[in-house]
Coordinates of C-alpha atoms in Angstrom, one line a residue:
M1 CA 14.7 9.1 -6.0
E2 CA 17.4 6.7 -4.9
T3 CA 18.3 3.3 -6.3
D4 CA 21.1 0.8 -5.7
S5 CA 21.4 0.5 -9.5
V6 CA 19.2 1.8 -12.2
Q7 CA 19.8 -1.3 -14.3
A8 CA 18.9 -3.6 -11.3
T9 CA 15.6 -1.9 -10.8
L10 CA 14.5 -1.8 -14.4
C11 CA 11.0 -3.2 -14.6
Q12 CA 12.0 -5.5 -17.5
E13 CA 14.6 -7.1 -15.2
R14 CA 12.1 -7.9 -12.5
K15 CA 11.1 -11.5 -12.3
K16 CA 8.0 -11.1 -10.1
D17 CA 5.2 -9.8 -12.2
P18 CA 2.2 -8.8 -10.1
I19 CA -0.3 -9.3 -12.9
E20 CA 0.9 -12.9 -13.3
M21 CA 0.8 -13.3 -9.5
L22 CA -2.8 -12.1 -9.3
H23 CA -3.8 -14.7 -12.0
S24 CA -2.1 -17.5 -10.2
G25 CA -5.0 -18.7 -8.1
Q26 CA -2.9 -18.3 -4.9
L27 CA -3.6 -15.9 -2.1
I28 CA -1.6 -12.8 -2.9
K29 CA -0.8 -10.8 0.3
V30 CA -0.4 -7.0 -0.2
C31 CA 0.9 -4.1 1.9
A32 CA -1.4 -1.1 1.5
P33 CA -0.4 2.4 0.5
M34 CA -0.1 4.2 3.9
V35 CA 0.8 7.9 4.2
R36 CA 4.1 8.2 6.1
Y37 CA 4.3 4.5 6.8
S38 CA 4.7 2.2 3.7
K39 CA 8.0 3.6 2.7
L40 CA 11.1 1.7 1.6
A41 CA 12.2 0.5 5.1
F42 CA 8.8 -0.8 6.1
R43 CA 8.3 -2.4 2.7
T44 CA 11.7 -4.1 3.2
L45 CA 10.5 -5.4 6.6
V46 CA 7.2 -6.9 5.5
R47 CA 8.7 -8.5 2.5
K48 CA 10.8 -10.6 4.9
Y49 CA 7.6 -11.9 6.4
C50 CA 5.7 -13.2 3.4
C51 CA 4.2 -10.0 1.9
D52 CA 4.0 -10.6 -1.8
L53 CA 3.3 -7.1 -3.2
C54 CA 3.9 -3.6 -1.7
Y55 CA 2.6 -0.2 -2.5
T56 CA 4.2 3.2 -1.8
P57 CA 2.4 5.8 0.2
M58 CA 0.1 8.0 -1.9
I59 CA 2.0 10.6 -3.9
V60 CA 0.4 13.7 -5.5
A61 CA 1.2 13.3 -9.2
A62 CA 1.2 17.0 -10.0
D63 CA 3.8 17.7 -7.3
F64 CA 5.9 14.7 -8.3
V65 CA 6.1 15.8 -11.9
R66 CA 6.8 19.5 -11.2
S67 CA 9.3 19.2 -8.4
V68 CA 12.6 17.3 -8.2
K69 CA 12.5 17.8 -4.4
A70 CA 9.2 16.0 -4.3
R71 CA 10.5 13.2 -6.3
D72 CA 13.5 12.8 -4.1
S73 CA 11.6 12.9 -0.9
E74 CA 8.5 10.9 -1.9
F75 CA 9.9 8.0 -3.9
T76 CA 12.9 5.9 -2.7
T77 CA 13.5 2.3 -3.8
N78 CA 16.3 -0.3 -4.3
R79 CA 16.8 -3.5 -6.1
G80 CA 15.2 -5.7 -3.4
D81 CA 12.0 -3.6 -3.4
C82 CA 10.1 -5.7 -5.8
P83 CA 7.3 -6.1 -6.9
L84 CA 6.4 -2.5 -6.3
I85 CA 3.4 -0.4 -7.1
V86 CA 3.6 3.4 -6.9
Q87 CA 0.2 5.0 -5.9
F88 CA -0.6 8.4 -7.2
A89 CA -3.3 10.9 -6.3
A90 CA -4.3 12.5 -9.6
N91 CA -7.2 14.3 -11.4
D92 CA -5.4 15.0 -14.6
A93 CA -4.7 12.3 -17.2
R94 CA -1.6 14.1 -18.7
L95 CA 0.1 14.7 -15.3
L96 CA -0.6 11.1 -14.2
S97 CA 0.9 9.7 -17.4
D98 CA 4.0 12.0 -17.0
A99 CA 4.4 10.7 -13.4
A100 CA 4.0 7.1 -14.6
R101 CA 6.7 7.6 -17.2
I102 CA 9.1 8.8 -14.5
V103 CA 8.6 5.8 -12.2
C104 CA 8.3 3.2 -15.0
P105 CA 11.9 2.1 -14.9
Y106 CA 11.8 1.6 -11.1
A107 CA 8.4 0.0 -10.4
N108 CA 6.1 -2.7 -11.7
G109 CA 3.1 -0.3 -12.1
I110 CA 1.1 2.6 -10.8
D111 CA -2.2 2.7 -8.9
I112 CA -4.7 5.6 -9.0
N113 CA -6.1 6.5 -5.6
C114 CA -9.9 6.5 -5.9
G115 CA -10.5 5.7 -2.3
C116 CA -9.0 8.2 0.1
P117 CA -11.9 9.8 2.0
Q118 CA -10.0 12.6 3.6
R119 CA -11.5 16.0 3.1
W120 CA -8.3 17.7 1.7
A121 CA -7.9 15.0 -1.0
M122 CA -11.6 15.2 -2.1
A123 CA -11.5 19.0 -2.1
E124 CA -8.5 18.7 -4.6
G125 CA -10.4 16.3 -6.8
Y126 CA -8.4 13.3 -5.6
G127 CA -9.3 10.1 -3.8
A128 CA -12.8 8.9 -3.2
C129 CA -14.5 11.6 -5.2
L130 CA -13.2 9.8 -8.3
I131 CA -15.6 6.9 -7.9
N132 CA -18.3 9.3 -9.1
K133 CA -16.2 10.3 -12.1
P134 CA -15.8 7.1 -14.1
E135 CA -15.0 8.9 -17.3
L136 CA -12.1 10.7 -15.7
V137 CA -10.8 7.4 -14.3
R138 CA -11.2 5.9 -17.7
D139 CA -9.2 8.7 -19.3
M140 CA -6.4 8.5 -16.8
V141 CA -6.0 4.7 -17.3
K142 CA -6.1 5.1 -21.0
Q143 CA -3.6 7.9 -21.1
V144 CA -1.1 5.9 -19.0
R145 CA -1.6 2.9 -21.2
N146 CA -0.9 5.1 -24.3
Q147 CA 2.1 6.9 -22.9
V148 CA 4.0 4.1 -21.1
E149 CA 5.7 1.8 -23.7
N150 CA 6.3 -1.2 -21.4
P151 CA 3.3 -3.6 -21.9
R152 CA 4.0 -5.3 -18.6
F153 CA 3.6 -2.0 -16.6
S154 CA 0.4 -2.3 -14.6
V155 CA -2.2 0.3 -14.2
S156 CA -4.6 -0.4 -11.3
I157 CA -7.2 1.6 -9.2
K158 CA -8.1 1.5 -5.5
I159 CA -11.7 2.4 -4.8
R160 CA -14.3 2.6 -2.1
I161 CA -17.9 1.4 -2.8
H162 CA -21.1 3.3 -3.4
D163 CA -24.2 3.0 -1.4
D164 CA -25.7 1.8 -4.7
L165 CA -23.4 -1.0 -5.7
T166 CA -24.6 -0.9 -9.3
K167 CA -22.6 2.3 -9.6
T168 CA -19.5 0.6 -8.3
V169 CA -19.9 -2.3 -10.7
D170 CA -20.4 0.2 -13.6
L171 CA -17.2 2.0 -12.6
C172 CA -15.3 -1.2 -12.4
R173 CA -16.6 -2.4 -15.8
K174 CA -15.6 0.9 -17.4
A175 CA -12.1 0.7 -15.9
E176 CA -11.8 -2.9 -17.1
A177 CA -12.8 -2.0 -20.6
T178 CA -10.1 0.7 -20.7
G179 CA -7.4 -1.8 -19.7
V180 CA -7.0 -1.6 -16.0
S181 CA -4.8 -4.4 -14.7
W182 CA -6.7 -5.0 -11.4
I183 CA -8.9 -3.3 -8.9
T184 CA -8.5 -3.0 -5.1
V185 CA -11.8 -2.6 -3.3
H186 CA -12.0 -1.2 0.2
G187 CA -15.4 -2.5 1.3
R188 CA -16.7 0.7 2.9
T189 CA -18.4 3.8 1.5
T190 CA -16.8 7.2 1.5
E191 CA -18.7 8.2 4.7
E192 CA -17.9 5.0 6.6
R193 CA -14.8 4.8 8.8
H194 CA -15.0 2.1 11.5
Q195 CA -18.2 0.4 10.4
P196 CA -18.0 -3.3 9.4
V197 CA -16.5 -4.0 6.0
H198 CA -19.0 -5.0 3.3
Y199 CA -17.3 -8.2 2.1
D200 CA -20.5 -9.2 0.3
A201 CA -20.1 -6.0 -1.8
I202 CA -16.5 -7.0 -2.7
K203 CA -17.7 -10.5 -3.7
M204 CA -20.4 -9.0 -5.9
I205 CA -17.8 -6.8 -7.7
K206 CA -15.6 -9.8 -8.2
E207 CA -18.4 -11.7 -9.8
N208 CA -19.1 -8.9 -12.2
V209 CA -15.7 -8.3 -13.7
S210 CA -12.9 -10.4 -15.2
V211 CA -9.8 -8.5 -14.0
P212 CA -8.3 -9.5 -10.6
I213 CA -9.8 -8.0 -7.5
I214 CA -7.9 -7.3 -4.2
A215 CA -10.0 -7.1 -1.0
N216 CA -9.2 -4.4 1.5
G217 CA -10.5 -3.5 4.9
D218 CA -9.9 -4.6 8.5
I219 CA -7.6 -7.6 7.8
R220 CA -5.5 -8.1 10.9
S221 CA -4.2 -11.6 10.8
L222 CA -3.3 -14.3 8.3
K223 CA -6.4 -16.3 9.3
E224 CA -8.6 -13.3 8.6
A225 CA -6.8 -12.8 5.2
E226 CA -7.5 -16.4 4.3
N227 CA -11.1 -16.1 5.4
V228 CA -11.7 -12.9 3.4
W229 CA -10.0 -14.5 0.4
Q230 CA -12.4 -17.5 0.6
I231 CA -15.5 -15.5 1.3
T232 CA -15.1 -12.9 -1.5
G233 CA -13.4 -15.1 -4.1
T234 CA -10.9 -12.4 -4.7
D235 CA -7.3 -12.8 -6.0
G236 CA -5.5 -11.0 -3.1
V237 CA -6.0 -9.3 0.2
M238 CA -4.5 -5.9 1.2
A239 CA -3.7 -5.0 4.8
A240 CA -2.9 -1.6 6.4
R241 CA -3.2 -1.2 10.1
G242 CA -2.9 -4.9 10.7
L243 CA 0.6 -4.8 9.2
L244 CA 1.5 -1.7 11.1
A245 CA 0.7 -3.5 14.4
N246 CA 2.3 -6.7 13.3
P247 CA 4.6 -6.6 10.2
A248 CA 5.0 -10.4 10.5
M249 CA 1.2 -10.9 10.2
F250 CA 1.3 -12.5 6.8
A251 CA 3.8 -15.1 8.0
G252 CA 1.2 -16.3 10.5
Y253 CA 2.4 -14.6 13.7
E254 CA -0.4 -13.5 16.0
E255 CA 1.7 -10.6 17.4
T256 CA 4.9 -9.0 16.5
P257 CA 7.8 -11.4 17.2
L258 CA 11.0 -10.0 18.8
K259 CA 12.9 -11.2 15.7
C260 CA 10.7 -8.8 13.6
I261 CA 11.6 -5.9 16.0
W262 CA 15.3 -6.7 15.6
D263 CA 14.9 -6.8 11.8
W264 CA 13.2 -3.4 11.9
A265 CA 16.0 -1.9 13.9
D266 CA 18.6 -3.3 11.5
I267 CA 16.7 -2.2 8.3
A268 CA 15.8 1.3 9.7
L269 CA 19.4 2.0 10.7
E270 CA 20.8 0.7 7.5
L271 CA 18.4 2.9 5.4
G272 CA 18.8 6.0 7.5
T273 CA 15.1 6.1 8.6
P274 CA 14.3 9.4 10.5
F275 CA 13.9 8.9 14.2
M276 CA 10.2 9.8 14.3
C277 CA 9.3 7.2 11.7
F278 CA 11.6 4.6 13.3
H279 CA 10.1 5.2 16.8
Q280 CA 6.4 5.4 15.5
H281 CA 6.7 2.0 13.8
L282 CA 8.0 0.5 17.0
M283 CA 5.2 1.9 19.0
Y284 CA 2.7 0.2 16.7
M285 CA 4.6 -3.1 16.7
M286 CA 5.0 -3.2 20.5
E287 CA 1.4 -2.2 21.3
K288 CA 0.3 -5.8 22.2
I289 CA 3.5 -6.9 23.9
T290 CA 4.1 -4.0 26.4
S291 CA 2.3 -3.0 29.6
R292 CA 0.7 0.5 30.0
Q293 CA 3.7 1.6 32.1
E294 CA 6.2 0.3 29.6
K295 CA 4.3 2.2 26.8
R296 CA 4.6 5.5 28.7
I297 CA 8.3 5.1 29.1
F298 CA 9.0 3.8 25.6
N299 CA 6.8 6.4 23.9
A300 CA 8.6 9.2 25.7
L301 CA 12.0 8.2 24.4
S302 CA 13.5 10.9 22.1
S303 CA 16.5 9.5 20.3
T304 CA 17.5 6.4 18.4
S305 CA 20.2 5.5 20.9
A306 CA 17.7 5.7 23.7
V307 CA 15.4 3.4 21.9
L308 CA 18.1 0.9 21.1
D309 CA 19.2 1.0 24.8
Y310 CA 15.7 0.3 25.9
L311 CA 15.3 -2.6 23.5
T312 CA 18.6 -4.1 24.7
D313 CA 17.8 -3.7 28.4
H314 CA 14.2 -5.0 28.2
Y315 CA 14.3 -7.6 25.3
G316 CA 17.9 -8.5 24.9
I317 CA 17.9 -7.0 21.4

């Protein structure tokens, strides 16, 4: 768990309060928690291109609390990494509150993952199975609220919807009553993967609770973000794959500009990003601007120096 300066990253010192942002009436643009991808370097990049709020990848709270090695590998930040939400997978209120206390000095809040549909997560009692356990979600929110002394520290949840939306509304109302700061709604059920997002369901949830709602699902351009914001009446929009393909999306770019690729190279090298992560992000970013033959060549590169040489030769970077 690395920081430029502990004092500089104290939550109390941070001027950007995500709770205030989500009550501003403006469109708040959010980078989703993406396993392997939404780490410090990528968060640094999207913040340069109008992303207002970033999440860490999902971290298993039990491992984080019990293992120093897990903390050091899973959570890295610095003073520019703000505002920041740390997302945890948890099924135990005490362990979650312990994890929240550890990250409290370095983040603006935590988020409970109640939306991951992957089998391993649900088998462990994490992720989307929690939408059917509103009492456990309530207990986890309440425990963090009781254990973290900082009143500005946010506690949010990210959920998927039920087939029966009355169950989703009930879950959200119970979370709201317990003191949840906001709710992110991915507009698909646990079984749905690539089906159309139910934005009407997100709108219904927004109309039935008072806390801010962030809409999530298939947002791939600034125009789409603005449309979803208008359609649902929500307080923010969260993008995942759209930002992977184009980290400058929220700044209005239709495809990744070369300047963004240059920025990624600078940031990744400065922060010591491992080659596989560095390369994978570039493959996503360059998907729309490279030919099939160029992709074959670029994707086969096996070192940072080879990638930098390729970018220099082909794009003058």
